[in-house]
Short mmCIF file of C-alpha atoms and ligand atoms in Angstrom, two decimals:
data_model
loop_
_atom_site.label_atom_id
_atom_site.label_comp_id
_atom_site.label_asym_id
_atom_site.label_seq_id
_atom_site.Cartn_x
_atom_site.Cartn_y
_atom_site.Cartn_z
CA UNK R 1 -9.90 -14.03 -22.39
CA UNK R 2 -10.97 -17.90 -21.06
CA UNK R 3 -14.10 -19.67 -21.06
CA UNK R 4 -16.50 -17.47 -18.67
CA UNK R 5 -17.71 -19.88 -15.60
CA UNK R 6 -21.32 -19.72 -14.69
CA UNK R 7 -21.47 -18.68 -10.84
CA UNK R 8 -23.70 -18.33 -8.08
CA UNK R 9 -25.30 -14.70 -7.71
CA UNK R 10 -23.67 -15.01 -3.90
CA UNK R 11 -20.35 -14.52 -5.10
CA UNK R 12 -18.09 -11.54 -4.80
CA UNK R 13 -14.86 -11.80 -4.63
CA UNK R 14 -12.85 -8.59 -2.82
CA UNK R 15 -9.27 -7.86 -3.63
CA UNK R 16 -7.44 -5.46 -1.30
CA UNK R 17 -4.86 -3.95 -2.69
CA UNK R 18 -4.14 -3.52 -6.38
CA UNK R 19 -0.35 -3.91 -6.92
CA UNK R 20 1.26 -6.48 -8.80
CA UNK R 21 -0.86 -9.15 -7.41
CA UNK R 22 -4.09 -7.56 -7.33
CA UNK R 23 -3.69 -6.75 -11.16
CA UNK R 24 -2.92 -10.45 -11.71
CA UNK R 25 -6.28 -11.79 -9.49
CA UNK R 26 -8.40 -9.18 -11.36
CA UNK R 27 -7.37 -9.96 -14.70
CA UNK R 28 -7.99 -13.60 -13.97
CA UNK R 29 -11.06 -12.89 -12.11
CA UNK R 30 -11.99 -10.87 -15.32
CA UNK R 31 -11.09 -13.53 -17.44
CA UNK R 32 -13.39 -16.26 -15.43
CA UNK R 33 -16.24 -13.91 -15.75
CA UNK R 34 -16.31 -14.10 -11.90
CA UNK R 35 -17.50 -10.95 -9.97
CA UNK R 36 -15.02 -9.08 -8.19
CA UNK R 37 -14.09 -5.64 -6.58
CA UNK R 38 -10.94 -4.10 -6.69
CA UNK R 39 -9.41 -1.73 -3.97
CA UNK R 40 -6.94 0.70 -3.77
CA UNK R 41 -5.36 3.37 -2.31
CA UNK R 42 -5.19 5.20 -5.48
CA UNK R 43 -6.86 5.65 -8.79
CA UNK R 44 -4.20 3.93 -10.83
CA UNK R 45 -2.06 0.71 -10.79
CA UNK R 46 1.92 1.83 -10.06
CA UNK R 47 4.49 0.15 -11.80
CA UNK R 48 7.10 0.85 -8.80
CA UNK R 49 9.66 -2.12 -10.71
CA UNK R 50 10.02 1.38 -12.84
CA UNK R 51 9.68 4.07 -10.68
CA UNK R 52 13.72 4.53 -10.45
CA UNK R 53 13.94 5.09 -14.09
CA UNK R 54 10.62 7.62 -13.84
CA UNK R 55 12.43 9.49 -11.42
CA UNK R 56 15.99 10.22 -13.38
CA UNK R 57 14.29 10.53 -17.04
CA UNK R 58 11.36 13.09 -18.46
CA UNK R 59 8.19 11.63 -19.51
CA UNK R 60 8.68 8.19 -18.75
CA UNK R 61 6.55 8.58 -15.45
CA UNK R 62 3.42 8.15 -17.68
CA UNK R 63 4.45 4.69 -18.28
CA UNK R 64 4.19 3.56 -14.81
CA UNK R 65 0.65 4.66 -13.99
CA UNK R 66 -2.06 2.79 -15.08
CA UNK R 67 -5.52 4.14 -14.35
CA UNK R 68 -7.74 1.35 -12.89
CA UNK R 69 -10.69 2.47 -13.73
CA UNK R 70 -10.32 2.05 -17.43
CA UNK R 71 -9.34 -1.22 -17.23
CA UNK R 72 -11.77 -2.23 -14.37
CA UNK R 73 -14.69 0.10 -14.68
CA UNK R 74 -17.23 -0.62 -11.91
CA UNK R 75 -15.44 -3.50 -10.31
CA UNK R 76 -12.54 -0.91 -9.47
CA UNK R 77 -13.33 1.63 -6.23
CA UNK R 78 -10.94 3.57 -4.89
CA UNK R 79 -10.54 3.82 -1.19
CA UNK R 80 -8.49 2.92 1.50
CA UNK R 81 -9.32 -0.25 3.49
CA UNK R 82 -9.44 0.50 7.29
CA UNK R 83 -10.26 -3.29 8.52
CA UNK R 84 -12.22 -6.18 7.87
CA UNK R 85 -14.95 -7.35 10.03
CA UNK R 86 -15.02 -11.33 9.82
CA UNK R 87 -18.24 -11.76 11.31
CA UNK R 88 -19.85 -9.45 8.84
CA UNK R 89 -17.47 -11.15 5.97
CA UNK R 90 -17.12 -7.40 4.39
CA UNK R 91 -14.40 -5.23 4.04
CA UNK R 92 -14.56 -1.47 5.68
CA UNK R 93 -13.71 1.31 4.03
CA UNK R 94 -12.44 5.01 5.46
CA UNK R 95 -15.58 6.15 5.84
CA UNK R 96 -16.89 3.13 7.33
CA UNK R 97 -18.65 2.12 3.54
CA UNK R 98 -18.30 -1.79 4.23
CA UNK R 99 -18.44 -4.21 0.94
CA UNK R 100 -18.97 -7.89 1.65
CA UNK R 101 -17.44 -10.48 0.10
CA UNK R 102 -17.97 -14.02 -0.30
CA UNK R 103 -14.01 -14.75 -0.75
CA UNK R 104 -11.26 -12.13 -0.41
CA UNK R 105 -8.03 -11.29 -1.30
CA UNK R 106 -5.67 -9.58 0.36
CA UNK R 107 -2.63 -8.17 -1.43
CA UNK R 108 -1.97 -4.62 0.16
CA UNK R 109 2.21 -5.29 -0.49
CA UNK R 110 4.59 -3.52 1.17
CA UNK R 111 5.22 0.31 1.75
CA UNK R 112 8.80 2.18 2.05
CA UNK R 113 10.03 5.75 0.91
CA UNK R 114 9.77 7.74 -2.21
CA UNK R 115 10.74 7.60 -5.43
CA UNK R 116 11.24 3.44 -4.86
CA UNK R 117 7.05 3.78 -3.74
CA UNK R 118 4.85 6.07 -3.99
CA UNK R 119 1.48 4.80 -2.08
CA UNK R 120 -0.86 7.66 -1.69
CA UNK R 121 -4.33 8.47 -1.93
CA UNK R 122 -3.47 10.61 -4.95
CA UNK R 123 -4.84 11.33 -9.02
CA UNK R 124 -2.41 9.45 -11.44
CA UNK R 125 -1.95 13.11 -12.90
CA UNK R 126 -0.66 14.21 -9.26
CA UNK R 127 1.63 10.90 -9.12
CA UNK R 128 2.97 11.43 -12.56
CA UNK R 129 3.85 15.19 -11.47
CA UNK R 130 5.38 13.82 -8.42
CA UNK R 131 7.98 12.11 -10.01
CA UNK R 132 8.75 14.66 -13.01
CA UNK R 133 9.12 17.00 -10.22
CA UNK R 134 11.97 15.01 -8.95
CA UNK R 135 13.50 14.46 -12.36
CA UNK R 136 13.94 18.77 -12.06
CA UNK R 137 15.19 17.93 -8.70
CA UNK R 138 17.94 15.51 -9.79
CA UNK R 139 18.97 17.21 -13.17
CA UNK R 140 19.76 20.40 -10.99
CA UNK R 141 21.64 18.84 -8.20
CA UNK R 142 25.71 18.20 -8.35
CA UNK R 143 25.76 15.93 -5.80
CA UNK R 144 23.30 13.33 -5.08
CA UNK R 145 23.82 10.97 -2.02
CA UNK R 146 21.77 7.83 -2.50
CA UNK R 147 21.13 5.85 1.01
CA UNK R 148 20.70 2.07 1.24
CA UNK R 149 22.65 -0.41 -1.31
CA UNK R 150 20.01 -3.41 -1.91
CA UNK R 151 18.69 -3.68 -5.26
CA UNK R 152 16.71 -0.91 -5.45
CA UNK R 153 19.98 1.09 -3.86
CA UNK R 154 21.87 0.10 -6.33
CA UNK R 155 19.56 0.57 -9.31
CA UNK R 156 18.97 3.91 -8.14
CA UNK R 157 22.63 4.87 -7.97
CA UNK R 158 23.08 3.45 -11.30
CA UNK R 159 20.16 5.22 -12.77
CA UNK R 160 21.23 9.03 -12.02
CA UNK R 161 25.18 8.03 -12.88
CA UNK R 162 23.84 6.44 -16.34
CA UNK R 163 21.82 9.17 -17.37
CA UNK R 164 23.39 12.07 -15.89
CA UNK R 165 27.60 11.26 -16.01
CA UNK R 166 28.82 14.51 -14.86
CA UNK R 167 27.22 14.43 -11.70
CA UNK R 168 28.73 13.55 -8.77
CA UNK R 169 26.60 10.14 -7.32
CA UNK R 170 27.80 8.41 -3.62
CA UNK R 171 25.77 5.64 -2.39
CA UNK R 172 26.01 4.59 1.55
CA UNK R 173 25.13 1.57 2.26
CA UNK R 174 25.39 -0.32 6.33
CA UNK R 175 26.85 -3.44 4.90
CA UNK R 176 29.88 -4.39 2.52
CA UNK R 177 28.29 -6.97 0.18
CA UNK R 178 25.76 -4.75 -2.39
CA UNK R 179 22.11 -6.04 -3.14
CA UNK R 180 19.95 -8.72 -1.87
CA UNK R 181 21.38 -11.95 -0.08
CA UNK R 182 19.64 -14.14 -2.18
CA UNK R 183 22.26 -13.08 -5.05
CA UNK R 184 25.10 -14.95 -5.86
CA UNK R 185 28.40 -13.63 -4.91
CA UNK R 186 29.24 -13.44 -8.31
CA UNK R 187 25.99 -11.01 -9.63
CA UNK R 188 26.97 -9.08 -5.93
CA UNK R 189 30.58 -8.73 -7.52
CA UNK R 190 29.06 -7.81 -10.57
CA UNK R 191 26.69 -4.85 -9.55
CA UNK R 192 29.44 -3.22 -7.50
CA UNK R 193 32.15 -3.50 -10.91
CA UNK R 194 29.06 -1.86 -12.96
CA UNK R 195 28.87 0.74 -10.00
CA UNK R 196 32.47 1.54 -9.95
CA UNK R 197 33.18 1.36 -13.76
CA UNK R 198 30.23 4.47 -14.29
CA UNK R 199 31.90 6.60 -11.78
CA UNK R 200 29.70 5.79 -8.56
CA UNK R 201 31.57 6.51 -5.54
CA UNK R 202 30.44 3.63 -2.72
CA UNK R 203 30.95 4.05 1.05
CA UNK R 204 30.47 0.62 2.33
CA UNK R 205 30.27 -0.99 5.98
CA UNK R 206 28.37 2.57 7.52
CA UNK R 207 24.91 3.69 8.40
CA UNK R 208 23.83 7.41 7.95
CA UNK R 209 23.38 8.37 11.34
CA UNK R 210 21.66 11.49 10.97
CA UNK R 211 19.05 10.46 8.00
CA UNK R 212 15.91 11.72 10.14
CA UNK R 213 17.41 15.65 9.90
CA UNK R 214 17.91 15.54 6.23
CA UNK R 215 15.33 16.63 3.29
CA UNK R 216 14.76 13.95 1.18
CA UNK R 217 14.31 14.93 -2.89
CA UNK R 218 14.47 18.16 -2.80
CA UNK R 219 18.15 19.70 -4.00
CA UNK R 220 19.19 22.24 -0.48
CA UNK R 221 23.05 23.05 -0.60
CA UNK R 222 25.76 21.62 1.63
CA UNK R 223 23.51 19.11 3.49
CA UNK R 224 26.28 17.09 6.04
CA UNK R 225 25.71 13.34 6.45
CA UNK R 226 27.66 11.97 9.46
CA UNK R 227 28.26 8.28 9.09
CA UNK R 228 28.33 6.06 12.31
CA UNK R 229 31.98 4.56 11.89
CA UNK R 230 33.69 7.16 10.67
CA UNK R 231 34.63 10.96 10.97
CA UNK R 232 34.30 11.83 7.40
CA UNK R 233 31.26 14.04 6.36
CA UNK R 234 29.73 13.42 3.18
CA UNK R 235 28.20 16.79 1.60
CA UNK R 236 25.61 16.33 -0.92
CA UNK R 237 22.66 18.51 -2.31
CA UNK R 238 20.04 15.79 -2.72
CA UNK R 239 19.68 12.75 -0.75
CA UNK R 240 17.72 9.70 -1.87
CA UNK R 241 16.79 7.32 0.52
CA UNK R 242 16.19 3.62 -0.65
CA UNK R 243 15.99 1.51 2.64
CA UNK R 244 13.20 0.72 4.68
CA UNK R 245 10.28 -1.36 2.96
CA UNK R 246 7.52 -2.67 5.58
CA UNK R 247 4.85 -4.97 4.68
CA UNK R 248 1.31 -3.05 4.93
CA UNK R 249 -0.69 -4.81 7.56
CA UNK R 250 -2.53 -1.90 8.93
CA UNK R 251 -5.79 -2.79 7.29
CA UNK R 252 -5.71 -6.63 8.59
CA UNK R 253 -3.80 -6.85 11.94
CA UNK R 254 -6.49 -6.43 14.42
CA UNK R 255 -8.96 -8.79 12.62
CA UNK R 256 -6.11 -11.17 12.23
CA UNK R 257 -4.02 -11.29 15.61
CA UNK R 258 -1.93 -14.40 15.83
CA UNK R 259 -2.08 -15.06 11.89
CA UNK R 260 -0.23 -12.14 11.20
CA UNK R 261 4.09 -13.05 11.36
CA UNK R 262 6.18 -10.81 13.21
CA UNK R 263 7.49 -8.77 10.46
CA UNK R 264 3.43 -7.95 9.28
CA UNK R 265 2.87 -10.69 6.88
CA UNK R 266 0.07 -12.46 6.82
CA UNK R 267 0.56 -16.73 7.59
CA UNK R 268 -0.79 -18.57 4.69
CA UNK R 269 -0.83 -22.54 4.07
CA UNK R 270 -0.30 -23.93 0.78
CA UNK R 271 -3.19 -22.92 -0.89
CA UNK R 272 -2.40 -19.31 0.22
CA UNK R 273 -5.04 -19.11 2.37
CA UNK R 274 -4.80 -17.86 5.47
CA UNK R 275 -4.47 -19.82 8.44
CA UNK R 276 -7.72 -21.08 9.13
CA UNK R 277 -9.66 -19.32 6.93
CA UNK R 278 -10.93 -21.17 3.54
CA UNK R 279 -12.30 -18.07 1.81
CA UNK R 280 -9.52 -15.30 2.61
CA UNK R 281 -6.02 -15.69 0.64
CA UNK R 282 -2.84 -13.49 1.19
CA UNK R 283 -0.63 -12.37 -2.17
CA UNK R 284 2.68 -10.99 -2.95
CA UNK R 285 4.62 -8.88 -0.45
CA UNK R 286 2.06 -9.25 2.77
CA UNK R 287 2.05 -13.32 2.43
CA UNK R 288 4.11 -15.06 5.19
CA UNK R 289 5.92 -17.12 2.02
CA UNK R 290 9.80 -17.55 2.58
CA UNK R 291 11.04 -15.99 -0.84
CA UNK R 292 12.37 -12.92 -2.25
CA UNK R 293 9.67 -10.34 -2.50
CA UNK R 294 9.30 -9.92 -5.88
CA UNK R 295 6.89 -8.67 -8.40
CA UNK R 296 7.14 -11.80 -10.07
CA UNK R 297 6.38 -14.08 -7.38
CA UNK R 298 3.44 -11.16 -6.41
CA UNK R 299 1.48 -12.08 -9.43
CA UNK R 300 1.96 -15.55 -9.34
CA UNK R 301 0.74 -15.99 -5.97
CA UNK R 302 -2.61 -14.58 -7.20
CA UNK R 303 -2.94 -16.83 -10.26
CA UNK R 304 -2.70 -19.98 -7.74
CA UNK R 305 -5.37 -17.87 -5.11
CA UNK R 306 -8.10 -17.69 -8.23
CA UNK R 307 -7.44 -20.73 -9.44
CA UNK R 308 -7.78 -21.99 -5.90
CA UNK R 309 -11.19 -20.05 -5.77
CA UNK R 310 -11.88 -21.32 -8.89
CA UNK R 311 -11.49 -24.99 -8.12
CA UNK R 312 -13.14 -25.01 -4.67
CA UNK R 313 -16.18 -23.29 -6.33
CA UNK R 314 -16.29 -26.29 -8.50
CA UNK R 315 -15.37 -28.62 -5.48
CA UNK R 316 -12.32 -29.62 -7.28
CA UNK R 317 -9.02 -30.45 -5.17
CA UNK R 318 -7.07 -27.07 -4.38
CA UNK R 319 -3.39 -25.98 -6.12
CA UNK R 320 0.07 -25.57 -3.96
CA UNK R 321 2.04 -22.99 -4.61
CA UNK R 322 5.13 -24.09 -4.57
CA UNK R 323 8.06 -21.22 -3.79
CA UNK R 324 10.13 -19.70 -6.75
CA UNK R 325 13.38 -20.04 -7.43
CA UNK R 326 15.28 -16.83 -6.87
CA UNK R 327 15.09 -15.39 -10.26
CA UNK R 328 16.47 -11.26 -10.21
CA UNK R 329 16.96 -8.77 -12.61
CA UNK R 330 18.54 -5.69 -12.05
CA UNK R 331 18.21 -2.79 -13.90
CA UNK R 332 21.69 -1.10 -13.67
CA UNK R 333 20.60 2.06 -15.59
CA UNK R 334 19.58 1.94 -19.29
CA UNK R 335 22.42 0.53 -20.53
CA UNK R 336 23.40 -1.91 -18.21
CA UNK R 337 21.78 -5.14 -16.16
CA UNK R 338 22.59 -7.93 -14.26
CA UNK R 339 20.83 -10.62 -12.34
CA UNK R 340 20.16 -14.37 -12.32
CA UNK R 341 17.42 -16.75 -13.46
CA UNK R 342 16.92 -19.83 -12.01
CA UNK R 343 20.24 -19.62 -9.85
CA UNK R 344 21.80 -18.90 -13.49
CA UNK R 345 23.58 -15.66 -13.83
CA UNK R 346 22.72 -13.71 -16.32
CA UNK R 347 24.56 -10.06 -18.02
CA UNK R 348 24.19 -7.48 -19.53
CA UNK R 349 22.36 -7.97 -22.54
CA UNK R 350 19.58 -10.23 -21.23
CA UNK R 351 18.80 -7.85 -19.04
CA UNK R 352 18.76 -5.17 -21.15
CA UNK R 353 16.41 -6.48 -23.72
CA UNK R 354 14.32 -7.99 -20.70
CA UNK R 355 13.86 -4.76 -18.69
CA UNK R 356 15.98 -1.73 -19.65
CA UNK R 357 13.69 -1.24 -22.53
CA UNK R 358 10.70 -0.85 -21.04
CA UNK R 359 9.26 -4.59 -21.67
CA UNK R 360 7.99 -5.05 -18.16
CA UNK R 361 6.10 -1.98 -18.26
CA UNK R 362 4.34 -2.56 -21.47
CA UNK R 363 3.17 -6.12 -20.14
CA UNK R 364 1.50 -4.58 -17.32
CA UNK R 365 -0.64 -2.45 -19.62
CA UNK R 366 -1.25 -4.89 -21.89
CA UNK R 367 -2.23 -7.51 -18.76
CA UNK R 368 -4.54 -4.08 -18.02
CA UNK R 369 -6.08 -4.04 -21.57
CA UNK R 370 -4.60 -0.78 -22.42
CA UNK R 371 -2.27 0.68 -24.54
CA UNK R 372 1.17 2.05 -23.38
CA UNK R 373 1.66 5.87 -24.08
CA UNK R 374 4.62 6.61 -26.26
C1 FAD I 1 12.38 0.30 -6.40
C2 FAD I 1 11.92 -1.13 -6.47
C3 FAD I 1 12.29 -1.91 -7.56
C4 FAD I 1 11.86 -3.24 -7.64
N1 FAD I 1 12.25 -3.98 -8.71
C5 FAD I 1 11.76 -5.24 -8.84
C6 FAD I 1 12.09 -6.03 -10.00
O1 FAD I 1 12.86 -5.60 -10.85
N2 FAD I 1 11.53 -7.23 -10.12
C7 FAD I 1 10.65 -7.74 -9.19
O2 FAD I 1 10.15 -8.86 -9.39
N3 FAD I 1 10.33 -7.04 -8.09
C8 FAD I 1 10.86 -5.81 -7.88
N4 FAD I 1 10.55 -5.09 -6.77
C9 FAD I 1 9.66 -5.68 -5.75
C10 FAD I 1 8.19 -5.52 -6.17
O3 FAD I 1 7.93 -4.15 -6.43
C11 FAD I 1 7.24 -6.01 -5.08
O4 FAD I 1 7.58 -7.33 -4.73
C12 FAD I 1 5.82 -5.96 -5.62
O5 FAD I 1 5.46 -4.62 -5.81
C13 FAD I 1 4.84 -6.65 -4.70
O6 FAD I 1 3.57 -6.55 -5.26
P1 FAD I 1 2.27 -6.56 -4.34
O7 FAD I 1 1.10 -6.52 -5.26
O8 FAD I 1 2.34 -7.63 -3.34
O9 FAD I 1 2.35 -5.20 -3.49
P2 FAD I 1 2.50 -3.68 -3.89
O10 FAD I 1 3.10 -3.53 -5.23
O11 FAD I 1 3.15 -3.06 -2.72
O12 FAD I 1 0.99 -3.16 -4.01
C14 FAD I 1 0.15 -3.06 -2.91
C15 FAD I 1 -1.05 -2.20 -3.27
O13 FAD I 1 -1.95 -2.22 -2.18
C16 FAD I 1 -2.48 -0.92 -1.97
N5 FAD I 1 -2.87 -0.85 -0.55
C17 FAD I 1 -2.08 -1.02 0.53
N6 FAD I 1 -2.80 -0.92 1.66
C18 FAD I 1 -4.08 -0.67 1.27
C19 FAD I 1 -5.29 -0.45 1.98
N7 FAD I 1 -5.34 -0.47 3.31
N8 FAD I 1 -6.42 -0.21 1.27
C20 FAD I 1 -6.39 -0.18 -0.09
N9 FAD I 1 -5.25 -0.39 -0.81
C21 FAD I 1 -4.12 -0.63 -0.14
C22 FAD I 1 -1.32 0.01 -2.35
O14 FAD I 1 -1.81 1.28 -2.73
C23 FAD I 1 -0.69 -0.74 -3.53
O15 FAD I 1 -1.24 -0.35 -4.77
C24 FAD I 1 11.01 -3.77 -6.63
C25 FAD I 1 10.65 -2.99 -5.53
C26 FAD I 1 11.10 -1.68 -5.44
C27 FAD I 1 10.70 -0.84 -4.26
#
């Protein structure tokens, strides 16, 4: 832990949101000895970077839940954040409970579908059962479709071919080039070769156009996905969906208007404070920040927002962030990676040691104060 700063009783810092960023403010709030409150949805931080891997393997669901509480204690309280009344400077809760704050934080990320997030006002026991309910779900299905081919597509695909060969795995994706855009070709070219080498069949160039009918996660024979270019229809018995990830604005957008970017993100300066407000920063996913959205660049977002709370505290000059270099590692199953750091591309064995076994996860409990489960 730093050097604990000596503040005025009059400040309470919020954080909204306790994701990848709001982990990283708190534990440098914590750090700073500066008084803060911590929000969230649930009781426990998700590692979602993991949540792929939780869903094809037994017991490693545990991993990726992180109670809050035990790491936070009283600054933690879980609830869901309805708006925030800028008159009042305070935060309101569900059931209209308001906190005030003297700076806040706002890091509520991004949502999309289940297994890639799981965002619900649930018990980490309920979460954990969640996703070793799907595990059943995938080890007794022959045929799983998986829908959407960007990274977490991809990962997902690779994850149920890697651990479970004999099953049959198609993934459908609307465009030909697999993964995010901000890969080079050659990682692109890569990902599809892994794909193809374990077995995983890939319909490129068509859209599912009859998603909304089908049951999601749950194994139900002879389900028939018609494709939008083409006659053929694919039969599977458990369809994953991986597409879809909106920022979460619905706690902000009225008391923001205009600051908030068409897509839901909230428009920050340099500081990463938004637009005309010198006490409220935006983090990770919901910032208005042209990069990849990335855990990464989640946390360090909130390391420049404290520090910047920090400094003008102490009326020192304010930091920049300055955006990341597209730095991406993909998980291809627990064998197998690929991705690129600093525009470098990297293979198989980096990213095996970095993130196929399990080092990300154990950082986030250890950035928590806790110890991993085995
Ligand atoms: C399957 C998958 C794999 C990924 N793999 C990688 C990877 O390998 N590397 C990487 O860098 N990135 C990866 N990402 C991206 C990464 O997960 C996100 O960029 C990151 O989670 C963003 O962190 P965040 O804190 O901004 O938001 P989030 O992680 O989305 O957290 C937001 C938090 O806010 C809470 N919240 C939202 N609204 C409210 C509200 N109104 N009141 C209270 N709480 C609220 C939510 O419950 C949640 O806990 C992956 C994403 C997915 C889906």
């Amino acid at each position: 832990m730093g050097s604990k700063l000596s503040v005025d009783k009059s400040v309470q810092v919020v954080i909204v949101g306790g994701g990848f960023a709001g982990i990283a403010a708190a534990y440098k709030l914590k750090s700073n000895g500066i008084p803060f409150i911590l929000v969230d949805i649930k009781d426990s931080f998700h590692h979602n970077v993991a949540a792929l891997r939780a869903s094809v393997e037994s017991g490693f669901a545990g991993k990726t839940f992180i109670s809050y509480k035990d790491s936070y204690q009283d600054s933690f309280i879980q609830g869901r954040v309805k708006g925030i009344n800028l008159q009042k400077q305070t935060v309101v809760l569900e059931h209209s409970e308001e906190i005030h704050f003297s700076h806040l934080i706002i890091a509520t990320g991004s949502d999309g579908p289940f297994p890639g997030k799981y965002n619900q006002a649930a018990t980490r026991d309920t979460a954990i059962q969640i996703y070793e309910d799907l595990v059943k779900e995938v080890q007794k299905a022959k045929h799983v479709v998986v829908v959407g081919g960007g990274s977490a597509g991809v990962e997902m695909a690779a994850e149920v071919k890697t651990e479970y060969p004999e099953k049959e795995v198609t993934l459908i994706h609307s465009k030909v080039p697999l993964a995010d855009v901000e890969l080079q070709p050659c990682v692109r070219r890569t990902i599809k070769e892994i794909l193809l080498k374990k077995g995983v069949k890939l319909v490129l160039g068509q859209r599912v156009s009859n998603l909304n009918e089908m049951t999601l996660n749950v194994v139900k024979e002879n389900m028939e996905l018609h494709l939008d270019k083409d006659p053929e229809v694919i039969t599977a018995d458990l369809i994953l969906c991986c597409t879809g990830i909106k920022i979460n604005s619905s706690c902000y957008i009225e008391a923001f208007g205009d600051k908030v970017a068409s897509n839901g993100a909230l428009k920050v300066n340099d500081h990463l404070q938004v637009e005309g407000y010198n006490n409220i920063y935006a983090v990770g996913d919901c910032a208005d920040v042209k990069e990849p959205k990335m855990a990464y660049h989640a946390s360090m977002h909130a390391k420049i927002a404290v520090t910047n709370i920090i400094n003008s505290l102490m009326e020192k000059p304010l930091k920049t962030y300055k955006t990341g270099s597209v730095s991406m590692l993909l998980s291809m199953g627990r064998n197998d990676g690929v991705g690129q750091v600093n525009g470098i591309y990297v293979g198989r064995f980096f990213v095996t040691i970095a993130k196929s076994k399990d080092v990300f996860v154990s950082n986030s409990w250890k950035e928590m104060g806790q110890k991993m489960p085995k």
